[in-house]
């Protein structure tokens, strides 16, 4: 097993990419702790992940809640080996319609949430540990209506390099996995009308060289690679899992 006895903290581990990654990490021998906000999804994740796992409720837009969650992980497990800082969400809106609240909301979860998850976890990471964050193909392309979400993902790409440089002396690797369009509840939360969502889904499939949405487990496998010793000489990198959308 690639992650035998490792302690892995996974944010956004109650749904989609995070949940599939939590399952794979568990199957590879890790003790997983997942964070989300929705009580029902937390309960369901606990059932799916089983006894050797733990679920915690924390709103990552609030650094104090991250602090508390990390303290609980440390109290239970003593230290952390892997952080998968993955929770994220977006709101679609054209330039003229973006409100300051929407702007702040997306940066609060997608950037501040990731930054402080790493900052609060770092003192408890074992030397030689691994941090993986979730960016997006959106950080290298321009998409109407997704300017703020895309900018958050570009910011996170930058954090991977800077924090990677800061933690390298401890042998801690910091990398990103960058998904393309993946079949999860994510798109349904963008606030788009059903018809627009269907049309943009069709347009994406047409644009993806592999001509389909990706499955969350395909991103999870990349996260396992980056988290494990298989990627022992990889840091500061972004592994793109997007069917070629941003690459070909
Ligand atoms: N799906 C795609 O097409 C796609 C493409 C590129 C990048 N991504 C990125 O992949 C990551 C995972 O997305 P997904 O597709 O798996 O979406 P998802 O199924 O909607 O999962 C989002 C996760 O984030 C958690 N979350 C949301 N707000 C939170 C908050 N304030 N505090 C703590 N946790 C919170 C959710 O938990 P609760 O519901 O319990 O709050 C859930 O577990 C995101 O960073 C997203 O930007 C997705």
PDB file of C-alpha atoms and ligand atoms in Angstrom:
ATOM      1  CA  UNK A   1       0.000   0.000   0.000  1.00  0.00           C
ATOM      2  CA  UNK A   2       1.276   3.435  -0.957  1.00  0.00           C
ATOM      3  CA  UNK A   3       0.066   5.362   2.097  1.00  0.00           C
ATOM      4  CA  UNK A   4       0.318   2.778   4.874  1.00  0.00           C
ATOM      5  CA  UNK A   5      -0.281   4.364   8.318  1.00  0.00           C
ATOM      6  CA  UNK A   6      -0.120   7.907   6.945  1.00  0.00           C
ATOM      7  CA  UNK A   7      -2.449  10.483   8.505  1.00  0.00           C
ATOM      8  CA  UNK A   8      -4.223  12.400   5.742  1.00  0.00           C
ATOM      9  CA  UNK A   9      -6.313  15.555   6.169  1.00  0.00           C
ATOM     10  CA  UNK A  10      -8.690  16.134   3.252  1.00  0.00           C
ATOM     11  CA  UNK A  11     -10.759  19.302   2.934  1.00  0.00           C
ATOM     12  CA  UNK A  12     -13.905  19.046   0.861  1.00  0.00           C
ATOM     13  CA  UNK A  13     -13.751  15.323   1.531  1.00  0.00           C
ATOM     14  CA  UNK A  14     -17.508  14.850   1.755  1.00  0.00           C
ATOM     15  CA  UNK A  15     -18.302  15.063  -1.958  1.00  0.00           C
ATOM     16  CA  UNK A  16     -16.921  14.682  -5.466  1.00  0.00           C
ATOM     17  CA  UNK A  17     -13.143  14.704  -5.913  1.00  0.00           C
ATOM     18  CA  UNK A  18     -12.382  14.940  -2.171  1.00  0.00           C
ATOM     19  CA  UNK A  19     -14.581  11.984  -1.253  1.00  0.00           C
ATOM     20  CA  UNK A  20     -13.154   9.769  -4.031  1.00  0.00           C
ATOM     21  CA  UNK A  21      -9.654  10.748  -2.921  1.00  0.00           C
ATOM     22  CA  UNK A  22     -10.484   9.962   0.719  1.00  0.00           C
ATOM     23  CA  UNK A  23     -11.619   6.490  -0.364  1.00  0.00           C
ATOM     24  CA  UNK A  24      -8.438   5.857  -2.368  1.00  0.00           C
ATOM     25  CA  UNK A  25      -6.208   7.198   0.428  1.00  0.00           C
ATOM     26  CA  UNK A  26      -8.010   4.851   2.856  1.00  0.00           C
ATOM     27  CA  UNK A  27      -7.624   1.923   0.444  1.00  0.00           C
ATOM     28  CA  UNK A  28      -3.891   2.723   0.260  1.00  0.00           C
ATOM     29  CA  UNK A  29      -3.646   2.411   4.050  1.00  0.00           C
ATOM     30  CA  UNK A  30      -4.063   6.007   5.249  1.00  0.00           C
ATOM     31  CA  UNK A  31      -6.023   7.161   8.278  1.00  0.00           C
ATOM     32  CA  UNK A  32      -8.206   9.847   6.736  1.00  0.00           C
ATOM     33  CA  UNK A  33      -9.799  12.913   8.293  1.00  0.00           C
ATOM     34  CA  UNK A  34     -12.255  14.751   6.079  1.00  0.00           C
ATOM     35  CA  UNK A  35     -13.624  18.250   6.496  1.00  0.00           C
ATOM     36  CA  UNK A  36     -16.906  19.660   5.152  1.00  0.00           C
ATOM     37  CA  UNK A  37     -19.737  21.873   6.337  1.00  0.00           C
ATOM     38  CA  UNK A  38     -22.923  19.944   5.606  1.00  0.00           C
ATOM     39  CA  UNK A  39     -23.936  17.643   8.494  1.00  0.00           C
ATOM     40  CA  UNK A  40     -25.710  15.098   6.316  1.00  0.00           C
ATOM     41  CA  UNK A  41     -22.831  14.804   3.860  1.00  0.00           C
ATOM     42  CA  UNK A  42     -20.425  14.487   6.800  1.00  0.00           C
ATOM     43  CA  UNK A  43     -22.511  11.607   8.203  1.00  0.00           C
ATOM     44  CA  UNK A  44     -22.680   9.898   4.804  1.00  0.00           C
ATOM     45  CA  UNK A  45     -18.927  10.298   4.296  1.00  0.00           C
ATOM     46  CA  UNK A  46     -18.270   8.781   7.727  1.00  0.00           C
ATOM     47  CA  UNK A  47     -20.384   5.749   6.774  1.00  0.00           C
ATOM     48  CA  UNK A  48     -18.685   5.330   3.410  1.00  0.00           C
ATOM     49  CA  UNK A  49     -15.156   5.786   4.775  1.00  0.00           C
ATOM     50  CA  UNK A  50     -15.627   3.533   7.798  1.00  0.00           C
ATOM     51  CA  UNK A  51     -14.160   3.185  11.247  1.00  0.00           C
ATOM     52  CA  UNK A  52     -10.567   4.140  10.590  1.00  0.00           C
ATOM     53  CA  UNK A  53     -11.661   7.584   9.430  1.00  0.00           C
ATOM     54  CA  UNK A  54     -12.883  10.786  11.059  1.00  0.00           C
ATOM     55  CA  UNK A  55     -15.103  13.613   9.830  1.00  0.00           C
ATOM     56  CA  UNK A  56     -14.961  17.194  11.075  1.00  0.00           C
ATOM     57  CA  UNK A  57     -17.297  20.117  10.515  1.00  0.00           C
ATOM     58  CA  UNK A  58     -15.424  23.335   9.744  1.00  0.00           C
ATOM     59  CA  UNK A  59     -16.158  26.312   7.528  1.00  0.00           C
ATOM     60  CA  UNK A  60     -12.804  26.964   5.877  1.00  0.00           C
ATOM     61  CA  UNK A  61     -13.679  30.595   5.188  1.00  0.00           C
ATOM     62  CA  UNK A  62     -13.008  31.132   8.899  1.00  0.00           C
ATOM     63  CA  UNK A  63      -9.347  30.602   9.909  1.00  0.00           C
ATOM     64  CA  UNK A  64     -10.390  30.064  13.554  1.00  0.00           C
ATOM     65  CA  UNK A  65     -12.421  27.024  12.500  1.00  0.00           C
ATOM     66  CA  UNK A  66      -9.438  25.664  10.568  1.00  0.00           C
ATOM     67  CA  UNK A  67      -7.322  26.106  13.692  1.00  0.00           C
ATOM     68  CA  UNK A  68      -9.821  24.131  15.757  1.00  0.00           C
ATOM     69  CA  UNK A  69     -10.130  21.339  13.174  1.00  0.00           C
ATOM     70  CA  UNK A  70      -6.364  20.944  12.858  1.00  0.00           C
ATOM     71  CA  UNK A  71      -6.074  20.852  16.662  1.00  0.00           C
ATOM     72  CA  UNK A  72      -8.601  17.987  16.725  1.00  0.00           C
ATOM     73  CA  UNK A  73      -6.625  16.053  14.124  1.00  0.00           C
ATOM     74  CA  UNK A  74      -3.425  16.534  16.109  1.00  0.00           C
ATOM     75  CA  UNK A  75      -5.121  15.539  19.357  1.00  0.00           C
ATOM     76  CA  UNK A  76      -6.331  12.295  17.739  1.00  0.00           C
ATOM     77  CA  UNK A  77      -3.353  11.368  15.575  1.00  0.00           C
ATOM     78  CA  UNK A  78      -0.399  13.327  16.985  1.00  0.00           C
ATOM     79  CA  UNK A  79       0.853  14.532  13.599  1.00  0.00           C
ATOM     80  CA  UNK A  80      -0.137  14.816   9.949  1.00  0.00           C
ATOM     81  CA  UNK A  81       1.590  13.296   6.891  1.00  0.00           C
ATOM     82  CA  UNK A  82      -0.612  14.446   4.017  1.00  0.00           C
ATOM     83  CA  UNK A  83      -2.814  17.493   3.459  1.00  0.00           C
ATOM     84  CA  UNK A  84      -5.168  17.487   0.482  1.00  0.00           C
ATOM     85  CA  UNK A  85      -6.443  21.093   0.444  1.00  0.00           C
ATOM     86  CA  UNK A  86      -9.223  20.580  -2.019  1.00  0.00           C
ATOM     87  CA  UNK A  87     -12.441  22.297  -0.907  1.00  0.00           C
ATOM     88  CA  UNK A  88     -13.633  24.898  -3.354  1.00  0.00           C
ATOM     89  CA  UNK A  89     -16.696  26.455  -4.935  1.00  0.00           C
ATOM     90  CA  UNK A  90     -17.556  29.096  -7.510  1.00  0.00           C
ATOM     91  CA  UNK A  91     -20.278  31.467  -8.603  1.00  0.00           C
ATOM     92  CA  UNK A  92     -20.742  32.226 -12.288  1.00  0.00           C
ATOM     93  CA  UNK A  93     -21.416  35.866 -13.176  1.00  0.00           C
ATOM     94  CA  UNK A  94     -20.422  38.185 -16.035  1.00  0.00           C
ATOM     95  CA  UNK A  95     -18.020  41.041 -15.258  1.00  0.00           C
ATOM     96  CA  UNK A  96     -20.736  43.664 -14.770  1.00  0.00           C
ATOM     97  CA  UNK A  97     -22.774  41.480 -12.405  1.00  0.00           C
ATOM     98  CA  UNK A  98     -20.078  40.301  -9.959  1.00  0.00           C
ATOM     99  CA  UNK A  99     -20.818  41.662  -6.475  1.00  0.00           C
ATOM    100  CA  UNK A 100     -18.172  42.405  -3.825  1.00  0.00           C
ATOM    101  CA  UNK A 101     -19.780  39.686  -1.698  1.00  0.00           C
ATOM    102  CA  UNK A 102     -19.386  37.088  -4.471  1.00  0.00           C
ATOM    103  CA  UNK A 103     -15.788  38.166  -5.004  1.00  0.00           C
ATOM    104  CA  UNK A 104     -14.927  37.904  -1.285  1.00  0.00           C
ATOM    105  CA  UNK A 105     -16.805  34.633  -0.854  1.00  0.00           C
ATOM    106  CA  UNK A 106     -14.827  32.846  -3.584  1.00  0.00           C
ATOM    107  CA  UNK A 107     -11.466  34.162  -2.408  1.00  0.00           C
ATOM    108  CA  UNK A 108     -12.377  33.332   1.203  1.00  0.00           C
ATOM    109  CA  UNK A 109     -12.911  29.637   0.460  1.00  0.00           C
ATOM    110  CA  UNK A 110     -10.684  28.954  -2.543  1.00  0.00           C
ATOM    111  CA  UNK A 111      -7.628  31.008  -1.528  1.00  0.00           C
ATOM    112  CA  UNK A 112      -7.783  31.951   2.163  1.00  0.00           C
ATOM    113  CA  UNK A 113      -9.241  28.505   2.999  1.00  0.00           C
ATOM    114  CA  UNK A 114      -6.376  26.745   1.260  1.00  0.00           C
ATOM    115  CA  UNK A 115      -3.694  29.102   2.555  1.00  0.00           C
ATOM    116  CA  UNK A 116      -4.742  28.785   6.205  1.00  0.00           C
ATOM    117  CA  UNK A 117      -5.343  25.036   5.954  1.00  0.00           C
ATOM    118  CA  UNK A 118      -1.694  24.740   4.941  1.00  0.00           C
ATOM    119  CA  UNK A 119      -0.452  27.356   7.426  1.00  0.00           C
ATOM    120  CA  UNK A 120      -2.219  25.763  10.407  1.00  0.00           C
ATOM    121  CA  UNK A 121      -1.242  22.207   9.383  1.00  0.00           C
ATOM    122  CA  UNK A 122       2.407  22.911   8.534  1.00  0.00           C
ATOM    123  CA  UNK A 123       3.762  22.913  12.122  1.00  0.00           C
ATOM    124  CA  UNK A 124       2.223  19.450  12.619  1.00  0.00           C
ATOM    125  CA  UNK A 125       3.359  17.945   9.325  1.00  0.00           C
ATOM    126  CA  UNK A 126       5.990  15.283   9.675  1.00  0.00           C
ATOM    127  CA  UNK A 127       9.196  16.146   7.823  1.00  0.00           C
ATOM    128  CA  UNK A 128       8.947  14.494   4.417  1.00  0.00           C
ATOM    129  CA  UNK A 129       5.193  15.059   4.286  1.00  0.00           C
ATOM    130  CA  UNK A 130       3.154  15.991   1.247  1.00  0.00           C
ATOM    131  CA  UNK A 131       0.680  18.772   0.499  1.00  0.00           C
ATOM    132  CA  UNK A 132      -1.582  18.566  -2.531  1.00  0.00           C
ATOM    133  CA  UNK A 133      -3.994  21.328  -3.482  1.00  0.00           C
ATOM    134  CA  UNK A 134      -6.749  21.364  -6.075  1.00  0.00           C
ATOM    135  CA  UNK A 135      -6.476  24.067  -8.725  1.00  0.00           C
ATOM    136  CA  UNK A 136      -8.365  23.954 -12.048  1.00  0.00           C
ATOM    137  CA  UNK A 137      -7.854  24.043 -15.812  1.00  0.00           C
ATOM    138  CA  UNK A 138      -9.530  27.468 -15.479  1.00  0.00           C
ATOM    139  CA  UNK A 139      -6.287  29.002 -14.213  1.00  0.00           C
ATOM    140  CA  UNK A 140      -4.721  28.858 -17.692  1.00  0.00           C
ATOM    141  CA  UNK A 141      -7.682  29.773 -19.902  1.00  0.00           C
ATOM    142  CA  UNK A 142     -10.162  32.642 -20.134  1.00  0.00           C
ATOM    143  CA  UNK A 143     -13.812  31.702 -19.630  1.00  0.00           C
ATOM    144  CA  UNK A 144     -16.650  34.250 -19.764  1.00  0.00           C
ATOM    145  CA  UNK A 145     -18.546  34.402 -16.472  1.00  0.00           C
ATOM    146  CA  UNK A 146     -15.839  32.644 -14.461  1.00  0.00           C
ATOM    147  CA  UNK A 147     -13.305  35.454 -13.957  1.00  0.00           C
ATOM    148  CA  UNK A 148     -13.276  35.368 -10.150  1.00  0.00           C
ATOM    149  CA  UNK A 149     -13.282  31.576  -9.794  1.00  0.00           C
ATOM    150  CA  UNK A 150     -10.471  31.324 -12.372  1.00  0.00           C
ATOM    151  CA  UNK A 151      -8.445  34.024 -10.579  1.00  0.00           C
ATOM    152  CA  UNK A 152      -8.727  32.138  -7.280  1.00  0.00           C
ATOM    153  CA  UNK A 153      -7.283  29.064  -8.967  1.00  0.00           C
ATOM    154  CA  UNK A 154      -4.416  31.084 -10.459  1.00  0.00           C
ATOM    155  CA  UNK A 155      -3.660  32.432  -6.981  1.00  0.00           C
ATOM    156  CA  UNK A 156      -3.525  28.921  -5.601  1.00  0.00           C
ATOM    157  CA  UNK A 157      -1.167  27.846  -8.400  1.00  0.00           C
ATOM    158  CA  UNK A 158       1.159  30.594  -7.199  1.00  0.00           C
ATOM    159  CA  UNK A 159       0.863  29.505  -3.554  1.00  0.00           C
ATOM    160  CA  UNK A 160       2.046  26.026  -4.528  1.00  0.00           C
ATOM    161  CA  UNK A 161       5.330  27.496  -5.766  1.00  0.00           C
ATOM    162  CA  UNK A 162       5.918  29.900  -2.838  1.00  0.00           C
ATOM    163  CA  UNK A 163       4.896  27.522  -0.066  1.00  0.00           C
ATOM    164  CA  UNK A 164       6.758  24.750  -1.882  1.00  0.00           C
ATOM    165  CA  UNK A 165       9.898  26.887  -1.632  1.00  0.00           C
ATOM    166  CA  UNK A 166       9.287  27.584   2.067  1.00  0.00           C
ATOM    167  CA  UNK A 167       8.696  23.961   3.047  1.00  0.00           C
ATOM    168  CA  UNK A 168      11.295  22.296   0.807  1.00  0.00           C
ATOM    169  CA  UNK A 169      14.020  22.506   3.498  1.00  0.00           C
ATOM    170  CA  UNK A 170      11.874  20.167   5.622  1.00  0.00           C
ATOM    171  CA  UNK A 171      11.477  17.775   2.689  1.00  0.00           C
ATOM    172  CA  UNK A 172       7.779  18.634   2.496  1.00  0.00           C
ATOM    173  CA  UNK A 173       6.551  18.594  -1.094  1.00  0.00           C
ATOM    174  CA  UNK A 174       3.769  20.925  -2.285  1.00  0.00           C
ATOM    175  CA  UNK A 175       1.960  20.209  -5.534  1.00  0.00           C
ATOM    176  CA  UNK A 176      -1.353  20.833  -7.276  1.00  0.00           C
ATOM    177  CA  UNK A 177      -3.728  18.597  -9.119  1.00  0.00           C
ATOM    178  CA  UNK A 178      -5.592  20.533 -11.807  1.00  0.00           C
ATOM    179  CA  UNK A 179      -8.906  18.992 -12.862  1.00  0.00           C
ATOM    180  CA  UNK A 180     -10.778  19.708 -16.069  1.00  0.00           C
ATOM    181  CA  UNK A 181     -14.547  19.272 -16.195  1.00  0.00           C
ATOM    182  CA  UNK A 182     -15.289  16.470 -13.737  1.00  0.00           C
ATOM    183  CA  UNK A 183     -18.697  14.906 -13.085  1.00  0.00           C
ATOM    184  CA  UNK A 184     -19.379  16.099  -9.515  1.00  0.00           C
ATOM    185  CA  UNK A 185     -22.019  18.398  -7.953  1.00  0.00           C
ATOM    186  CA  UNK A 186     -19.593  21.345  -8.429  1.00  0.00           C
ATOM    187  CA  UNK A 187     -21.099  22.801 -11.634  1.00  0.00           C
ATOM    188  CA  UNK A 188     -24.646  22.622 -10.253  1.00  0.00           C
ATOM    189  CA  UNK A 189     -23.583  25.049  -7.485  1.00  0.00           C
ATOM    190  CA  UNK A 190     -22.343  27.772  -9.891  1.00  0.00           C
ATOM    191  CA  UNK A 191     -25.764  29.443  -9.825  1.00  0.00           C
ATOM    192  CA  UNK A 192     -26.437  28.925 -13.542  1.00  0.00           C
ATOM    193  CA  UNK A 193     -29.926  28.178 -14.873  1.00  0.00           C
ATOM    194  CA  UNK A 194     -30.433  24.485 -15.766  1.00  0.00           C
ATOM    195  CA  UNK A 195     -30.500  25.180 -19.519  1.00  0.00           C
ATOM    196  CA  UNK A 196     -27.250  27.217 -19.436  1.00  0.00           C
ATOM    197  CA  UNK A 197     -25.603  24.467 -17.409  1.00  0.00           C
ATOM    198  CA  UNK A 198     -26.638  21.836 -19.956  1.00  0.00           C
ATOM    199  CA  UNK A 199     -25.373  23.952 -22.870  1.00  0.00           C
ATOM    200  CA  UNK A 200     -22.042  24.742 -21.230  1.00  0.00           C
ATOM    201  CA  UNK A 201     -21.627  21.039 -20.377  1.00  0.00           C
ATOM    202  CA  UNK A 202     -22.151  20.114 -24.028  1.00  0.00           C
ATOM    203  CA  UNK A 203     -19.740  22.816 -25.180  1.00  0.00           C
ATOM    204  CA  UNK A 204     -17.109  21.548 -22.744  1.00  0.00           C
ATOM    205  CA  UNK A 205     -17.429  17.945 -23.910  1.00  0.00           C
ATOM    206  CA  UNK A 206     -17.044  19.131 -27.500  1.00  0.00           C
ATOM    207  CA  UNK A 207     -13.913  21.095 -26.553  1.00  0.00           C
ATOM    208  CA  UNK A 208     -12.227  18.344 -24.503  1.00  0.00           C
ATOM    209  CA  UNK A 209      -9.926  16.298 -26.773  1.00  0.00           C
ATOM    210  CA  UNK A 210     -10.997  13.080 -24.990  1.00  0.00           C
ATOM    211  CA  UNK A 211     -14.664  14.053 -25.596  1.00  0.00           C
ATOM    212  CA  UNK A 212     -16.089  13.413 -22.145  1.00  0.00           C
ATOM    213  CA  UNK A 213     -16.304  14.648 -18.589  1.00  0.00           C
ATOM    214  CA  UNK A 214     -13.714  13.171 -16.262  1.00  0.00           C
ATOM    215  CA  UNK A 215     -14.589  10.958 -13.314  1.00  0.00           C
ATOM    216  CA  UNK A 216     -13.664  12.118  -9.807  1.00  0.00           C
ATOM    217  CA  UNK A 217     -11.640   8.948  -9.298  1.00  0.00           C
ATOM    218  CA  UNK A 218      -9.363   9.943 -12.201  1.00  0.00           C
ATOM    219  CA  UNK A 219      -8.385  13.061 -10.238  1.00  0.00           C
ATOM    220  CA  UNK A 220      -8.148  11.041  -7.017  1.00  0.00           C
ATOM    221  CA  UNK A 221      -5.554   8.738  -8.620  1.00  0.00           C
ATOM    222  CA  UNK A 222      -3.418  11.767  -9.482  1.00  0.00           C
ATOM    223  CA  UNK A 223      -3.749  12.999  -5.891  1.00  0.00           C
ATOM    224  CA  UNK A 224      -2.588   9.593  -4.601  1.00  0.00           C
ATOM    225  CA  UNK A 225       0.459   9.807  -6.862  1.00  0.00           C
ATOM    226  CA  UNK A 226       1.395  13.299  -5.643  1.00  0.00           C
ATOM    227  CA  UNK A 227       0.758  12.385  -1.992  1.00  0.00           C
ATOM    228  CA  UNK A 228       2.831   9.205  -2.127  1.00  0.00           C
ATOM    229  CA  UNK A 229       6.546   8.439  -2.355  1.00  0.00           C
ATOM    230  CA  UNK A 230       5.996   7.701  -6.063  1.00  0.00           C
ATOM    231  CA  UNK A 231       6.284  11.501  -6.440  1.00  0.00           C
ATOM    232  CA  UNK A 232       9.253  11.813  -4.079  1.00  0.00           C
ATOM    233  CA  UNK A 233      11.163  14.178  -6.438  1.00  0.00           C
ATOM    234  CA  UNK A 234       8.129  16.247  -7.471  1.00  0.00           C
ATOM    235  CA  UNK A 235       7.435  19.602  -5.820  1.00  0.00           C
ATOM    236  CA  UNK A 236       5.997  22.931  -6.983  1.00  0.00           C
ATOM    237  CA  UNK A 237       4.278  21.118  -9.856  1.00  0.00           C
ATOM    238  CA  UNK A 238       0.741  21.070 -11.182  1.00  0.00           C
ATOM    239  CA  UNK A 239      -0.520  17.755 -12.560  1.00  0.00           C
ATOM    240  CA  UNK A 240      -3.244  18.459 -15.109  1.00  0.00           C
ATOM    241  CA  UNK A 241      -6.106  15.934 -15.333  1.00  0.00           C
ATOM    242  CA  UNK A 242      -8.386  17.545 -17.894  1.00  0.00           C
ATOM    243  CA  UNK A 243      -8.704  15.256 -20.903  1.00  0.00           C
ATOM    244  CA  UNK A 244      -6.312  17.585 -22.731  1.00  0.00           C
ATOM    245  CA  UNK A 245      -8.617  20.615 -22.541  1.00  0.00           C
ATOM    246  CA  UNK A 246      -5.956  23.138 -21.536  1.00  0.00           C
ATOM    247  CA  UNK A 247      -2.991  21.261 -23.018  1.00  0.00           C
ATOM    248  CA  UNK A 248      -3.693  20.283 -26.626  1.00  0.00           C
TER     249      UNK A 248
HETATM  250  N1  LIG B   1     -15.816  19.356 -10.727  1.00  0.00           N
HETATM  251  C1  LIG B   1     -15.104  20.070 -11.601  1.00  0.00           C
HETATM  252  O1  LIG B   1     -15.439  20.129 -12.794  1.00  0.00           O
HETATM  253  C2  LIG B   1     -13.857  20.786 -11.153  1.00  0.00           C
HETATM  254  C3  LIG B   1     -12.999  21.317 -12.130  1.00  0.00           C
HETATM  255  C4  LIG B   1     -11.848  21.975 -11.749  1.00  0.00           C
HETATM  256  C5  LIG B   1     -11.553  22.120 -10.391  1.00  0.00           C
HETATM  257  N2  LIG B   1     -12.397  21.612  -9.465  1.00  0.00           N
HETATM  258  C6  LIG B   1     -12.044  21.820  -8.054  1.00  0.00           C
HETATM  259  O2  LIG B   1     -12.095  20.589  -7.361  1.00  0.00           O
HETATM  260  C7  LIG B   1     -12.330  20.842  -5.973  1.00  0.00           C
HETATM  261  C8  LIG B   1     -13.390  19.882  -5.489  1.00  0.00           C
HETATM  262  O3  LIG B   1     -14.587  20.134  -6.206  1.00  0.00           O
HETATM  263  P1  LIG B   1     -15.674  19.002  -6.528  1.00  0.00           P
HETATM  264  O4  LIG B   1     -15.860  18.986  -7.984  1.00  0.00           O
HETATM  265  O5  LIG B   1     -15.354  17.747  -5.820  1.00  0.00           O
HETATM  266  O6  LIG B   1     -16.958  19.744  -5.906  1.00  0.00           O
HETATM  267  P2  LIG B   1     -18.050  19.297  -4.824  1.00  0.00           P
HETATM  268  O7  LIG B   1     -18.514  17.908  -5.105  1.00  0.00           O
HETATM  269  O8  LIG B   1     -19.035  20.401  -4.834  1.00  0.00           O
HETATM  270  O9  LIG B   1     -17.254  19.279  -3.441  1.00  0.00           O
HETATM  271  C9  LIG B   1     -16.912  20.455  -2.770  1.00  0.00           C
HETATM  272  C10 LIG B   1     -16.451  20.100  -1.362  1.00  0.00           C
HETATM  273  O10 LIG B   1     -16.038  21.299  -0.702  1.00  0.00           O
HETATM  274  C11 LIG B   1     -16.667  21.384   0.569  1.00  0.00           C
HETATM  275  N3  LIG B   1     -16.901  22.780   0.944  1.00  0.00           N
HETATM  276  C12 LIG B   1     -17.590  23.718   0.264  1.00  0.00           C
HETATM  277  N4  LIG B   1     -17.618  24.868   0.947  1.00  0.00           N
HETATM  278  C13 LIG B   1     -16.915  24.660   2.090  1.00  0.00           C
HETATM  279  C14 LIG B   1     -16.579  25.471   3.214  1.00  0.00           C
HETATM  280  N5  LIG B   1     -16.970  26.748   3.305  1.00  0.00           N
HETATM  281  N6  LIG B   1     -15.853  24.918   4.212  1.00  0.00           N
HETATM  282  C15 LIG B   1     -15.468  23.601   4.145  1.00  0.00           C
HETATM  283  N7  LIG B   1     -15.741  22.805   3.103  1.00  0.00           N
HETATM  284  C16 LIG B   1     -16.464  23.319   2.098  1.00  0.00           C
HETATM  285  C17 LIG B   1     -17.986  20.648   0.379  1.00  0.00           C
HETATM  286  O11 LIG B   1     -18.471  20.201   1.621  1.00  0.00           O
HETATM  287  P3  LIG B   1     -19.933  20.631   2.150  1.00  0.00           P
HETATM  288  O12 LIG B   1     -20.864  20.463   1.009  1.00  0.00           O
HETATM  289  O13 LIG B   1     -20.164  19.724   3.293  1.00  0.00           O
HETATM  290  O14 LIG B   1     -19.755  22.049   2.581  1.00  0.00           O
HETATM  291  C18 LIG B   1     -17.556  19.491  -0.515  1.00  0.00           C
HETATM  292  O15 LIG B   1     -17.025  18.438   0.269  1.00  0.00           O
HETATM  293  C19 LIG B   1     -12.711  22.325  -5.870  1.00  0.00           C
HETATM  294  O16 LIG B   1     -11.600  23.056  -5.396  1.00  0.00           O
HETATM  295  C20 LIG B   1     -13.004  22.715  -7.309  1.00  0.00           C
HETATM  296  O17 LIG B   1     -12.745  24.083  -7.570  1.00  0.00           O
HETATM  297  C21 LIG B   1     -13.547  20.947  -9.811  1.00  0.00           C
END
